[in-house]
């Protein structure tokens, strides 16, 4: 409310910048009686001036508290500092004038505002002028946000006050200058506060007051034109007010306030789960997206008449506010899930080109600084990988427990695309692929680190799983075949998807595959082993003792049909080699020795068995044709009636199977019973062949006679003698 008027208003003086009558300011006549000047100067007129100053400060504070803008606290301090410098300078000028009671000052029109105190140079008490009925005070104009009119009046008053100071009007009464300067300062500060309030309300309200924003932009532009250069040291009048910087500060404070309010009801650190933090970040993203769209579509057009960088300023302000909020959230983030949600939101949600939801929202010409400082980002990634290592190990433990539950429950066996199938490979592949893909969405470095963590955990898991399975009661052809397929699938799929990155997986997976294959062979070998004992016996000469053995082979081959083809072929060849080896071992270690016709019958029987074994395995798909000659060569030696051809059969046998030893040749000659001299000749002839054969290195799957143990018997000793 305006203070009561203590002096009669003088004639109106219109500013040349205000042509309309409504903009005419009230004026007063400054009295020039020298005696009254002394009365004013010495008679205690400062007391009512201080009261009026308090009322002015109260009204300004009340108006600022109504709008509650977050202003720079140093603004009033800077104003006061320059004001009192100016006051001291004015006092000094008055003291150096040398005329404490100078001549009367000519009357000059002066415009004042509501809440401002004005005292005539010769008056006995302060005279505060009220606006006329058709005009409004500066305070009212500011309250009504008619900022351009308010600034024009203040600028006129400021110009008049500078002119009065220059003409030494206040030589005898410097406090009058101080009061008028303070009044101008408070109104300028009030306008700055109103600018901050307009900026703050532009985002917090539902709509946008485009007229207020346009008024704001225009008054900032007018102030910059009016106050282009700084004045002399200590002169507060006509100095730049830096309202553009004040506008930028208000934008930053407004953005910080909006960002801090987003998700205020959510407490992300209450638990280690990620749902609360995800909800908070979703709300934060929604607020930022909504406000920036509002800036671009509704607020920026209001500034079009000026050169305000509205979009860039708001974008950088929100970016800085979001970065500060994320740093706060990063300090409270706990657990692998929360850390990942934070990193993922920063990298993929906020960092997405589609974050603002409109393709025409342009980015600033200069790139924005990182949302999170590199050191903080590195720390978050390090914390995440530490939690991730524990989590992945726990996931592998869960996979093992699921497989153990299947063993105990004896669930239905599954065949997928013709192969025995266990969920193990899918579970492991999904676990690795999911975490690696999630990490890759954040950064390439985190992806590589996650891949290494998964590889290390899988290298430890495979032997643990192998040991647990082989110790269980679930070991069978089906499970062994399924886990052989799983290991092969993991080797091919993981190495194909992540080539050259997890080579360390090759060794444990190959070891597990070989172990499962070995146990698969052990099952069929243990099942067939008793059937070899009836070979090369009297009953064997007259009975088909090979049929049960071949039936076992065929039954086992049915399981191999559901094993990965390379491993199935390898396993089938191992069974083929096992059958031939055990057959020859039984012949070279006979329980009975044949002579005469029985030896010939035995030779014929061996030929038939060799043909049956070869036909059976070829029918099953075995590619180990190199085994077909072994039984036939021994049978030909035993049944050869022309003794000189035995040397040729021995040569064929040694060349076909370089791993044969002298003990094996002696055992074969002992079965043939050729006589001492012929045996010695044959042994001497084969000596060079055996020596050359031993120098030949064979692959492990082409070893045959080396694995056949031949005990030394009396007949063999006689043959050697």
XYZ file of C-alpha atoms in Angstrom:
721
model
C 0.000 0.000 0.000
C 1.477 3.497 -0.850
C 2.615 5.686 2.008
C 0.670 8.899 2.819
C 1.637 11.953 0.873
C 3.393 14.688 2.877
C 3.825 17.341 0.208
C 1.668 18.910 -2.435
C 2.224 17.527 -5.876
C 3.808 19.875 -8.402
C 3.177 20.177 -12.091
C 3.519 17.039 -14.158
C 6.608 16.518 -16.306
C 6.208 13.897 -19.024
C 9.061 11.707 -20.133
C 9.776 11.914 -23.841
C 9.855 8.060 -23.859
C 6.273 7.836 -22.483
C 3.835 9.434 -24.891
C 0.720 7.970 -23.335
C -0.957 9.792 -20.433
C -1.198 6.626 -18.349
C 2.588 6.518 -18.233
C 2.947 10.087 -16.814
C 4.688 9.992 -13.467
C 3.855 12.371 -10.539
C 6.442 14.990 -9.757
C 7.121 17.461 -6.920
C 8.823 20.755 -6.627
C 12.110 20.701 -4.756
C 12.113 23.672 -2.345
C 15.240 25.799 -2.216
C 15.151 27.748 1.049
C 18.638 27.683 2.509
C 17.426 27.925 6.094
C 15.206 24.907 5.583
C 18.138 23.078 4.072
C 19.950 23.486 7.373
C 16.866 22.339 9.174
C 16.665 19.266 7.024
C 20.354 18.598 7.253
C 20.647 19.101 10.999
C 17.116 18.882 12.311
C 16.664 15.114 12.405
C 14.758 14.658 9.186
C 16.650 11.351 8.719
C 14.292 9.625 11.132
C 11.185 9.676 8.901
C 13.361 8.809 5.927
C 14.523 5.618 7.646
C 10.934 4.755 8.439
C 9.954 5.144 4.864
C 12.995 3.084 3.829
C 11.844 0.296 6.154
C 8.383 0.383 4.632
C 9.881 0.147 1.164
C 12.035 -2.809 2.190
C 9.017 -4.443 3.827
C 6.865 -4.103 0.735
C 9.619 -5.478 -1.484
C 10.215 -8.398 0.864
C 6.503 -9.105 1.082
C 6.173 -9.082 -2.671
C 9.203 -11.389 -3.053
C 7.909 -13.781 -0.412
C 4.578 -13.993 -2.193
C 6.224 -15.317 -5.360
C 9.026 -17.167 -3.526
C 11.598 -17.001 -6.273
C 14.971 -18.549 -5.614
C 17.183 -15.520 -6.177
C 20.885 -14.985 -5.919
C 21.476 -13.882 -2.284
C 24.418 -11.809 -3.397
C 22.284 -9.609 -5.575
C 21.086 -7.369 -2.706
C 24.521 -7.406 -1.103
C 26.126 -6.208 -4.341
C 23.452 -3.519 -4.710
C 23.994 -2.302 -1.151
C 27.764 -2.344 -1.512
C 27.703 -0.156 -4.609
C 25.003 2.009 -3.110
C 26.972 2.910 -0.026
C 30.094 3.472 -2.108
C 28.043 5.923 -4.118
C 26.715 7.474 -0.893
C 30.219 7.965 0.509
C 31.296 9.493 -2.763
C 28.369 11.925 -2.680
C 29.196 12.902 0.920
C 32.812 13.458 0.007
C 31.798 15.663 -2.859
C 29.584 17.667 -0.508
C 32.339 18.149 2.015
C 34.861 19.233 -0.563
C 32.487 21.808 -2.020
C 33.372 24.193 0.767
C 29.854 25.698 1.060
C 27.793 23.929 3.720
C 24.972 26.375 2.993
C 25.153 27.015 -0.734
C 22.757 28.867 -2.886
C 19.324 27.603 -3.560
C 19.155 24.635 -5.959
C 16.893 25.224 -8.947
C 13.759 23.174 -8.971
C 13.887 19.960 -11.081
C 11.109 17.488 -11.784
C 11.702 14.093 -10.271
C 9.616 10.924 -10.543
C 9.358 8.559 -7.589
C 7.523 5.324 -7.020
C 5.339 3.727 -4.418
C 7.393 3.029 -1.333
C 10.095 5.524 -2.344
C 10.942 8.451 -0.108
C 11.728 11.834 -1.555
C 12.685 14.949 0.342
C 13.074 18.422 -1.068
C 16.548 19.875 -0.849
C 15.273 22.596 1.485
C 12.286 20.833 3.026
C 11.846 20.208 6.762
C 10.488 16.673 6.416
C 10.349 13.889 3.816
C 7.885 14.170 1.012
C 6.749 10.906 -0.542
C 4.625 11.376 -3.595
C 1.760 9.176 -4.594
C 0.904 8.569 -8.246
C -1.983 10.356 -9.658
C -5.228 8.548 -10.200
C -4.555 7.853 -13.858
C -1.001 6.438 -13.300
C 0.417 3.449 -11.417
C 3.428 3.141 -9.186
C 6.490 1.177 -10.246
C 5.775 -1.370 -7.519
C 2.288 -1.938 -8.888
C 3.624 -2.241 -12.406
C 6.135 -4.835 -11.249
C 3.451 -6.716 -9.346
C 1.239 -6.703 -12.438
C 4.312 -7.783 -14.447
C 4.232 -4.741 -16.692
C 7.983 -4.866 -16.605
C 8.652 -2.683 -19.640
C 6.634 0.235 -18.247
C 8.201 -0.210 -14.844
C 11.692 -0.202 -16.319
C 10.997 2.871 -18.419
C 9.914 4.777 -15.312
C 12.887 3.544 -13.328
C 15.234 4.419 -16.139
C 13.809 7.928 -16.306
C 14.200 8.356 -12.551
C 17.724 6.984 -12.741
C 18.638 9.426 -15.497
C 17.214 12.328 -13.488
C 19.058 11.220 -10.366
C 22.346 10.999 -12.224
C 21.756 14.463 -13.626
C 20.984 15.828 -10.154
C 24.113 14.257 -8.789
C 26.205 15.641 -11.624
C 24.836 19.148 -10.964
C 25.727 18.767 -7.257
C 22.122 19.109 -6.189
C 22.789 16.877 -3.199
C 25.899 18.678 -2.016
C 24.199 19.914 1.128
C 22.033 16.803 1.635
C 23.766 13.607 0.463
C 21.273 11.472 2.409
C 18.537 12.504 0.026
C 20.614 11.118 -2.807
C 21.119 7.922 -0.821
C 17.402 7.502 -0.215
C 16.509 7.997 -3.856
C 19.332 5.699 -5.002
C 18.219 3.053 -2.514
C 14.690 3.326 -3.810
C 15.884 2.746 -7.370
C 18.086 -0.131 -6.241
C 15.237 -1.875 -4.436
C 12.934 -1.577 -7.417
C 15.597 -2.868 -9.795
C 16.118 -5.801 -7.432
C 12.381 -6.283 -7.254
C 12.259 -6.520 -11.037
C 15.083 -9.061 -10.960
C 13.142 -11.101 -8.418
C 10.045 -10.904 -10.603
C 12.084 -12.164 -13.569
C 13.097 -15.187 -11.498
C 9.493 -15.779 -10.449
C 8.312 -15.672 -14.062
C 10.977 -18.176 -15.090
C 10.079 -20.501 -12.224
C 6.350 -20.371 -12.848
C 6.819 -21.038 -16.555
C 7.744 -24.672 -15.823
C 5.770 -25.323 -12.653
C 2.411 -24.127 -13.991
C 0.268 -26.066 -16.410
C 0.165 -23.408 -19.068
C 2.631 -20.797 -20.260
C 2.112 -17.033 -19.861
C 3.642 -16.003 -23.166
C 2.956 -12.322 -22.517
C 4.965 -12.436 -19.299
C 7.842 -14.232 -21.034
C 7.806 -11.750 -23.898
C 7.764 -8.885 -21.387
C 10.689 -10.488 -19.589
C 12.759 -10.854 -22.737
C 12.015 -7.274 -23.805
C 12.910 -5.742 -20.456
C 16.190 -7.647 -20.322
C 16.999 -6.345 -23.784
C 16.078 -2.783 -22.781
C 18.231 -2.987 -19.658
C 21.227 -4.184 -21.667
C 20.820 -1.266 -24.074
C 20.413 1.226 -21.233
C 23.308 -0.048 -19.109
C 25.956 -1.004 -21.596
C 29.104 -0.097 -19.672
C 30.090 -0.105 -16.042
C 30.374 3.230 -14.270
C 33.238 4.585 -12.238
C 34.270 2.749 -9.092
C 31.678 3.242 -6.392
C 28.942 4.566 -8.704
C 25.970 2.235 -8.565
C 23.704 4.160 -10.876
C 23.527 3.287 -14.570
C 25.678 0.212 -14.027
C 24.757 -3.026 -15.885
C 22.314 -5.139 -13.905
C 23.220 -8.417 -15.692
C 19.609 -9.540 -15.892
C 20.458 -11.960 -18.691
C 22.812 -13.772 -16.306
C 20.095 -13.570 -13.672
C 17.683 -15.161 -16.154
C 20.148 -17.975 -16.842
C 20.585 -18.545 -13.098
C 16.824 -18.654 -12.697
C 16.586 -21.217 -15.481
C 19.186 -23.400 -13.748
C 17.458 -23.121 -10.386
C 14.089 -23.885 -11.970
C 15.484 -26.968 -13.700
C 17.130 -28.162 -10.480
C 13.885 -27.731 -8.588
C 11.905 -29.700 -11.186
C 14.466 -32.498 -11.324
C 14.719 -32.788 -7.549
C 10.933 -32.974 -7.207
C 10.684 -35.881 -9.669
C 10.194 -39.168 -7.836
C 10.429 -37.487 -4.453
C 8.089 -40.067 -2.896
C 10.217 -43.003 -4.070
C 13.026 -44.228 -1.802
C 15.394 -46.173 -4.087
C 17.765 -47.225 -1.309
C 15.094 -48.908 0.788
C 15.876 -52.315 -0.725
C 18.345 -53.872 -3.113
C 15.680 -54.406 -5.753
C 15.617 -52.307 -8.886
C 11.874 -51.575 -9.122
C 11.873 -48.456 -6.933
C 14.897 -46.961 -8.642
C 13.456 -47.789 -12.055
C 10.212 -46.060 -11.084
C 12.112 -42.995 -9.889
C 14.146 -42.786 -13.080
C 11.008 -43.267 -15.173
C 9.356 -40.342 -13.399
C 12.527 -38.282 -13.754
C 12.682 -38.980 -17.467
C 9.020 -38.089 -17.839
C 9.482 -34.741 -16.095
C 12.552 -33.811 -18.124
C 10.921 -34.889 -21.383
C 7.690 -32.990 -20.618
C 9.476 -29.818 -19.544
C 11.856 -29.702 -22.499
C 9.013 -30.295 -24.926
C 7.177 -27.468 -23.210
C 10.221 -25.233 -23.573
C 10.572 -25.961 -27.268
C 6.934 -25.865 -28.289
C 5.416 -23.255 -25.942
C 8.080 -21.143 -24.262
C 10.637 -20.597 -27.006
C 8.139 -18.876 -29.354
C 7.571 -16.234 -26.671
C 11.253 -15.238 -26.907
C 11.354 -15.088 -30.709
C 11.650 -11.288 -30.803
C 14.940 -11.427 -28.887
C 18.238 -13.259 -29.177
C 17.714 -15.399 -26.070
C 19.268 -18.913 -26.481
C 16.236 -20.433 -24.829
C 16.536 -24.041 -26.022
C 20.258 -24.367 -25.412
C 20.056 -22.761 -21.966
C 17.197 -24.940 -20.765
C 18.742 -28.077 -22.262
C 22.059 -27.498 -20.508
C 20.303 -26.560 -17.277
C 18.301 -29.788 -17.249
C 21.348 -31.785 -18.267
C 23.310 -30.371 -15.338
C 20.416 -30.960 -12.938
C 19.964 -34.557 -14.097
C 23.694 -35.177 -13.731
C 23.589 -33.875 -10.163
C 20.558 -36.046 -9.357
C 22.216 -39.152 -10.803
C 25.321 -38.541 -8.732
C 23.133 -38.486 -5.643
C 21.415 -41.697 -6.683
C 24.767 -43.328 -7.463
C 25.919 -42.815 -3.879
C 22.898 -44.730 -2.573
C 22.721 -47.453 -5.249
C 23.086 -50.961 -3.828
C 23.274 -54.317 -5.507
C 23.796 -55.446 -9.059
C 20.261 -54.622 -10.213
C 20.239 -51.011 -9.016
C 23.679 -50.308 -10.450
C 22.650 -51.724 -13.810
C 19.372 -49.775 -13.849
C 21.330 -46.593 -13.188
C 23.938 -47.276 -15.868
C 21.340 -48.433 -18.377
C 19.165 -45.350 -17.852
C 22.126 -43.037 -18.306
C 23.451 -44.833 -21.390
C 20.337 -46.054 -23.190
C 17.314 -44.094 -21.965
C 18.649 -40.593 -21.395
C 21.346 -41.072 -24.019
C 18.885 -42.236 -26.662
C 18.192 -39.921 -29.627
C 14.492 -40.596 -29.062
C 14.533 -39.576 -25.402
C 12.752 -36.267 -25.987
C 10.117 -37.986 -28.095
C 10.281 -35.626 -31.063
C 12.782 -35.809 -33.923
C 12.796 -32.047 -34.460
C 14.170 -31.261 -30.986
C 17.683 -30.223 -31.901
C 20.757 -30.646 -29.746
C 23.073 -27.719 -29.017
C 25.842 -26.954 -31.440
C 28.426 -27.900 -28.802
C 28.231 -31.370 -27.258
C 26.908 -31.690 -23.738
C 29.337 -32.750 -21.015
C 29.165 -36.366 -19.810
C 26.104 -37.106 -17.733
C 28.341 -38.879 -15.229
C 31.986 -38.013 -14.740
C 34.363 -40.620 -16.185
C 35.721 -41.453 -12.729
C 32.206 -41.973 -11.339
C 31.186 -43.994 -14.391
C 34.244 -46.217 -13.984
C 33.453 -46.717 -10.302
C 29.853 -47.667 -11.056
C 30.996 -50.165 -13.693
C 33.539 -51.620 -11.252
C 30.931 -51.983 -8.520
C 28.517 -53.512 -11.005
C 31.017 -56.110 -12.220
C 31.874 -57.028 -8.619
C 28.224 -57.700 -7.853
C 27.781 -59.365 -11.251
C 30.522 -61.907 -10.594
C 28.753 -63.090 -7.467
C 25.388 -63.100 -9.198
C 26.578 -65.161 -12.180
C 28.185 -67.728 -9.877
C 24.886 -67.962 -8.040
C 23.056 -68.432 -11.348
C 25.314 -71.353 -12.273
C 24.610 -72.884 -8.871
C 20.905 -72.624 -9.644
C 21.408 -74.329 -13.007
C 23.213 -77.220 -11.306
C 20.424 -77.531 -8.753
C 17.811 -77.652 -11.526
C 19.681 -80.484 -13.253
C 19.995 -82.401 -9.991
C 16.254 -82.066 -9.452
C 15.690 -83.569 -12.918
C 17.954 -86.527 -12.078
C 16.042 -87.237 -8.901
C 12.620 -86.786 -10.483
C 13.590 -88.920 -13.493
C 11.698 -86.591 -15.796
C 10.658 -87.571 -19.276
C 13.595 -87.670 -21.658
C 13.413 -85.130 -24.432
C 14.532 -85.531 -28.031
C 14.990 -82.280 -29.932
C 15.623 -82.377 -33.666
C 16.577 -86.026 -33.412
C 19.137 -85.539 -30.615
C 19.005 -86.244 -26.909
C 18.375 -82.860 -25.320
C 18.934 -81.469 -21.826
C 18.096 -77.829 -20.925
C 21.646 -77.325 -19.673
C 23.022 -75.773 -22.849
C 20.064 -73.431 -23.316
C 20.214 -72.288 -19.690
C 23.935 -71.577 -19.870
C 23.738 -69.896 -23.260
C 20.864 -67.660 -22.199
C 22.646 -66.732 -18.982
C 25.823 -65.695 -20.764
C 24.109 -64.031 -23.723
C 21.690 -62.079 -21.536
C 24.347 -60.549 -19.307
C 26.763 -59.864 -22.141
C 24.051 -58.215 -24.226
C 22.920 -56.107 -21.290
C 26.482 -54.979 -20.614
C 27.086 -54.277 -24.293
C 24.130 -51.916 -24.291
C 26.019 -49.760 -21.782
C 29.576 -49.845 -23.096
C 31.965 -52.042 -25.055
C 34.347 -52.155 -22.104
C 31.638 -53.438 -19.769
C 30.635 -56.018 -22.366
C 34.180 -57.376 -22.559
C 34.475 -57.478 -18.778
C 31.144 -59.264 -18.426
C 32.167 -61.804 -21.052
C 35.338 -62.549 -19.131
C 33.366 -62.960 -15.906
C 30.972 -65.399 -17.593
C 33.850 -67.350 -19.126
C 35.627 -67.707 -15.775
C 32.436 -68.769 -14.033
C 31.630 -71.293 -16.787
C 35.152 -72.745 -16.648
C 34.589 -73.443 -12.955
C 31.035 -74.673 -13.450
C 31.725 -77.329 -16.117
C 34.020 -79.567 -13.999
C 31.716 -79.122 -10.993
C 28.760 -80.233 -13.056
C 30.685 -83.161 -14.521
C 31.728 -84.382 -11.087
C 28.219 -84.021 -9.640
C 26.620 -85.902 -12.536
C 29.073 -88.818 -12.622
C 28.619 -89.232 -8.868
C 24.835 -89.438 -9.233
C 22.657 -92.413 -10.043
C 21.429 -90.796 -13.243
C 24.406 -91.917 -15.350
C 22.948 -93.649 -18.396
C 23.234 -93.716 -22.163
C 20.496 -91.087 -22.482
C 21.943 -88.555 -20.032
C 25.495 -89.105 -21.256
C 24.406 -88.552 -24.843
C 22.395 -85.471 -23.867
C 25.306 -83.893 -22.001
C 27.716 -84.709 -24.833
C 25.339 -82.824 -27.114
C 25.126 -79.956 -24.604
C 28.909 -79.552 -24.425
C 29.236 -79.611 -28.203
C 26.436 -77.086 -28.556
C 28.035 -74.749 -26.010
C 31.372 -74.968 -27.775
C 29.909 -74.156 -31.166
C 27.319 -71.564 -30.136
C 29.367 -69.573 -27.641
C 32.522 -69.578 -29.704
C 30.538 -68.676 -32.809
C 28.745 -65.802 -31.101
C 31.800 -64.511 -29.247
C 34.712 -65.516 -31.501
C 38.181 -65.166 -30.092
C 36.985 -63.928 -26.722
C 36.390 -67.028 -24.616
C 38.977 -69.487 -25.879
C 39.570 -70.624 -22.320
C 36.185 -72.382 -22.499
C 37.553 -74.821 -25.066
C 39.605 -76.818 -22.597
C 36.968 -77.555 -19.896
C 34.248 -78.267 -22.453
C 36.450 -80.677 -24.424
C 37.489 -82.373 -21.176
C 33.863 -82.803 -20.100
C 32.896 -84.115 -23.542
C 35.691 -86.697 -23.480
C 34.748 -87.729 -19.964
C 31.093 -88.272 -20.878
C 32.125 -90.133 -24.023
C 34.480 -92.337 -22.010
C 31.742 -93.261 -19.544
C 29.377 -93.944 -22.410
C 31.909 -96.411 -23.833
C 32.431 -97.938 -20.426
C 28.736 -98.759 -20.186
C 28.693 -100.676 -23.479
C 32.075 -102.291 -22.806
C 30.977 -103.563 -19.425
C 27.816 -104.870 -21.012
C 29.674 -106.745 -23.794
C 32.765 -107.905 -21.913
C 31.337 -111.245 -20.625
C 30.330 -112.271 -24.163
C 33.944 -112.474 -25.361
C 34.822 -115.319 -22.987
C 33.103 -117.939 -25.136
C 35.205 -117.123 -28.211
C 37.879 -119.534 -29.485
C 36.511 -122.440 -27.454
C 35.159 -125.864 -28.451
C 31.589 -124.614 -28.189
C 32.488 -121.578 -30.290
C 33.361 -123.884 -33.191
C 29.796 -125.161 -33.425
C 27.672 -122.289 -32.056
C 26.852 -118.752 -33.178
C 28.328 -117.047 -30.094
C 28.892 -113.788 -31.957
C 25.188 -113.009 -32.410
C 24.537 -111.750 -28.815
C 27.614 -109.544 -29.086
C 26.442 -107.937 -32.309
C 22.980 -107.424 -30.829
C 24.553 -105.382 -28.036
C 26.391 -103.334 -30.622
C 23.197 -102.623 -32.556
C 21.303 -101.632 -29.408
C 24.057 -99.248 -28.393
C 24.178 -97.764 -31.870
C 20.528 -96.739 -31.501
C 21.619 -94.368 -28.714
C 24.394 -92.983 -30.892
C 21.804 -91.997 -33.484
C 20.690 -89.295 -31.015
C 24.194 -87.985 -30.354
C 25.864 -85.208 -32.305
C 27.129 -86.851 -35.537
C 30.883 -86.184 -35.135
C 30.889 -87.577 -31.610
C 28.545 -90.407 -32.563
C 30.870 -91.507 -35.371
C 33.886 -91.258 -33.106
C 32.162 -93.305 -30.420
C 30.985 -95.934 -32.929
C 34.534 -96.352 -34.216
C 35.744 -96.776 -30.650
C 33.192 -99.545 -30.124
C 34.312 -101.134 -33.420
C 37.946 -101.013 -32.298
C 36.983 -102.406 -28.894
C 35.199 -105.411 -30.440
C 38.101 -106.271 -32.773
C 40.666 -105.760 -30.023
C 38.838 -107.913 -27.493
C 38.201 -110.584 -30.134
C 41.919 -110.788 -30.993
C 42.843 -110.689 -27.334
C 40.648 -113.706 -26.704
C 42.246 -115.550 -29.648
C 45.831 -114.729 -28.588
C 45.068 -115.757 -25.008
C 43.127 -118.991 -25.666
C 41.810 -121.267 -22.979
C 42.102 -124.108 -25.481
C 44.565 -124.709 -28.353
C 43.472 -126.279 -31.613
C 45.443 -128.489 -33.890
C 44.743 -130.272 -37.093
C 41.156 -130.014 -38.262
C 40.051 -127.952 -35.248
C 42.618 -125.309 -36.139
C 41.300 -125.186 -39.690
C 37.702 -124.984 -38.412
C 38.778 -122.205 -36.070
C 40.384 -120.340 -38.954
C 37.204 -120.608 -41.006
C 35.136 -119.529 -38.013
C 37.329 -116.453 -37.545
C 36.873 -115.555 -41.206
C 33.105 -115.730 -40.776
C 33.194 -113.698 -37.574
C 35.450 -111.067 -39.151
C 33.030 -110.718 -42.036
C 30.036 -110.477 -39.673
C 31.739 -107.819 -37.524
C 32.723 -105.817 -40.606
C 29.241 -106.009 -42.112
C 27.555 -105.034 -38.844
C 29.657 -101.945 -38.227
C 29.552 -100.863 -41.835
C 25.782 -101.160 -41.689
C 25.777 -98.910 -38.594
C 27.923 -96.357 -40.379
C 31.378 -97.010 -38.941
C 34.165 -95.572 -41.056
C 36.927 -97.599 -39.355
C 37.566 -99.895 -42.314
C 41.210 -100.211 -41.291
C 40.063 -102.705 -38.628
C 38.640 -105.227 -41.101
C 41.984 -106.826 -41.965
C 43.144 -107.637 -38.431
C 41.069 -110.756 -37.686
C 41.317 -111.947 -41.291
C 45.136 -111.780 -41.294
C 45.406 -113.839 -38.097
C 42.847 -116.321 -39.435
C 44.813 -116.735 -42.677
C 48.015 -117.449 -40.753
C 46.270 -120.072 -38.634
C 44.569 -121.741 -41.620
C 47.356 -121.460 -44.199
C 48.295 -124.946 -45.445
C 51.172 -123.742 -47.601
C 53.688 -122.807 -44.917
C 55.868 -120.619 -47.120
C 52.921 -118.203 -47.564
C 52.787 -117.573 -43.800
C 55.702 -115.151 -44.242
C 53.602 -113.119 -46.677
C 50.638 -113.048 -44.263
C 52.922 -111.849 -41.458
C 54.281 -109.082 -43.653
C 50.745 -107.942 -44.453
C 49.793 -108.002 -40.784
C 52.833 -105.998 -39.644
C 52.492 -103.382 -42.388
C 48.738 -102.976 -41.712
C 49.164 -102.612 -37.959
C 52.518 -101.029 -37.091
C 51.790 -101.178 -33.351
C 52.142 -104.990 -33.349
C 55.024 -106.264 -31.203
C 57.258 -109.320 -31.265
C 55.194 -110.848 -28.446
C 52.121 -110.780 -30.646
C 53.999 -112.519 -33.502
C 55.247 -115.187 -31.092
C 51.689 -115.749 -29.804
C 50.385 -116.182 -33.352
C 53.220 -118.604 -34.276
C 52.580 -120.549 -31.089
C 48.984 -121.060 -32.216
C 50.158 -122.227 -35.657
C 52.846 -124.687 -34.342
C 55.230 -124.624 -37.298
C 58.339 -126.056 -35.634
C 61.443 -124.510 -34.142
C 63.498 -123.880 -37.256
C 60.655 -122.330 -39.290
C 59.635 -120.198 -36.350
C 63.200 -118.927 -35.992
C 63.346 -118.073 -39.689
C 60.028 -116.220 -39.545
C 61.049 -114.302 -36.430
C 64.347 -113.309 -37.996
C 62.562 -112.200 -41.176
C 59.996 -110.092 -39.303
C 62.607 -108.493 -37.038
C 63.456 -105.748 -39.533
C 59.774 -105.210 -40.317
C 58.930 -104.826 -36.627
C 61.820 -102.392 -36.120
C 60.582 -100.222 -38.990
C 56.996 -100.473 -37.773
C 57.932 -99.244 -34.308
C 59.291 -96.048 -35.821
C 55.866 -95.277 -37.251
C 53.705 -93.066 -35.024
C 50.015 -93.794 -35.157
C 47.107 -91.639 -33.989
C 45.546 -92.824 -30.753
C 42.391 -94.061 -32.491
C 44.476 -96.305 -34.810
C 46.098 -98.280 -32.002
C 45.057 -101.936 -31.860
C 47.667 -104.557 -30.921
C 49.449 -102.231 -28.491
C 46.456 -102.474 -26.153
C 46.326 -106.314 -26.345
C 48.257 -107.936 -23.541
C 49.802 -111.322 -24.368
C 51.004 -113.363 -21.361
C 54.097 -115.530 -21.752
C 53.049 -119.199 -21.884
C 54.995 -122.459 -22.198
C 54.047 -122.776 -25.852
C 55.325 -119.283 -26.556
C 58.588 -120.051 -24.781
C 59.004 -123.213 -26.799
C 58.350 -121.225 -29.959
C 61.040 -118.732 -28.951
C 63.547 -121.542 -28.277
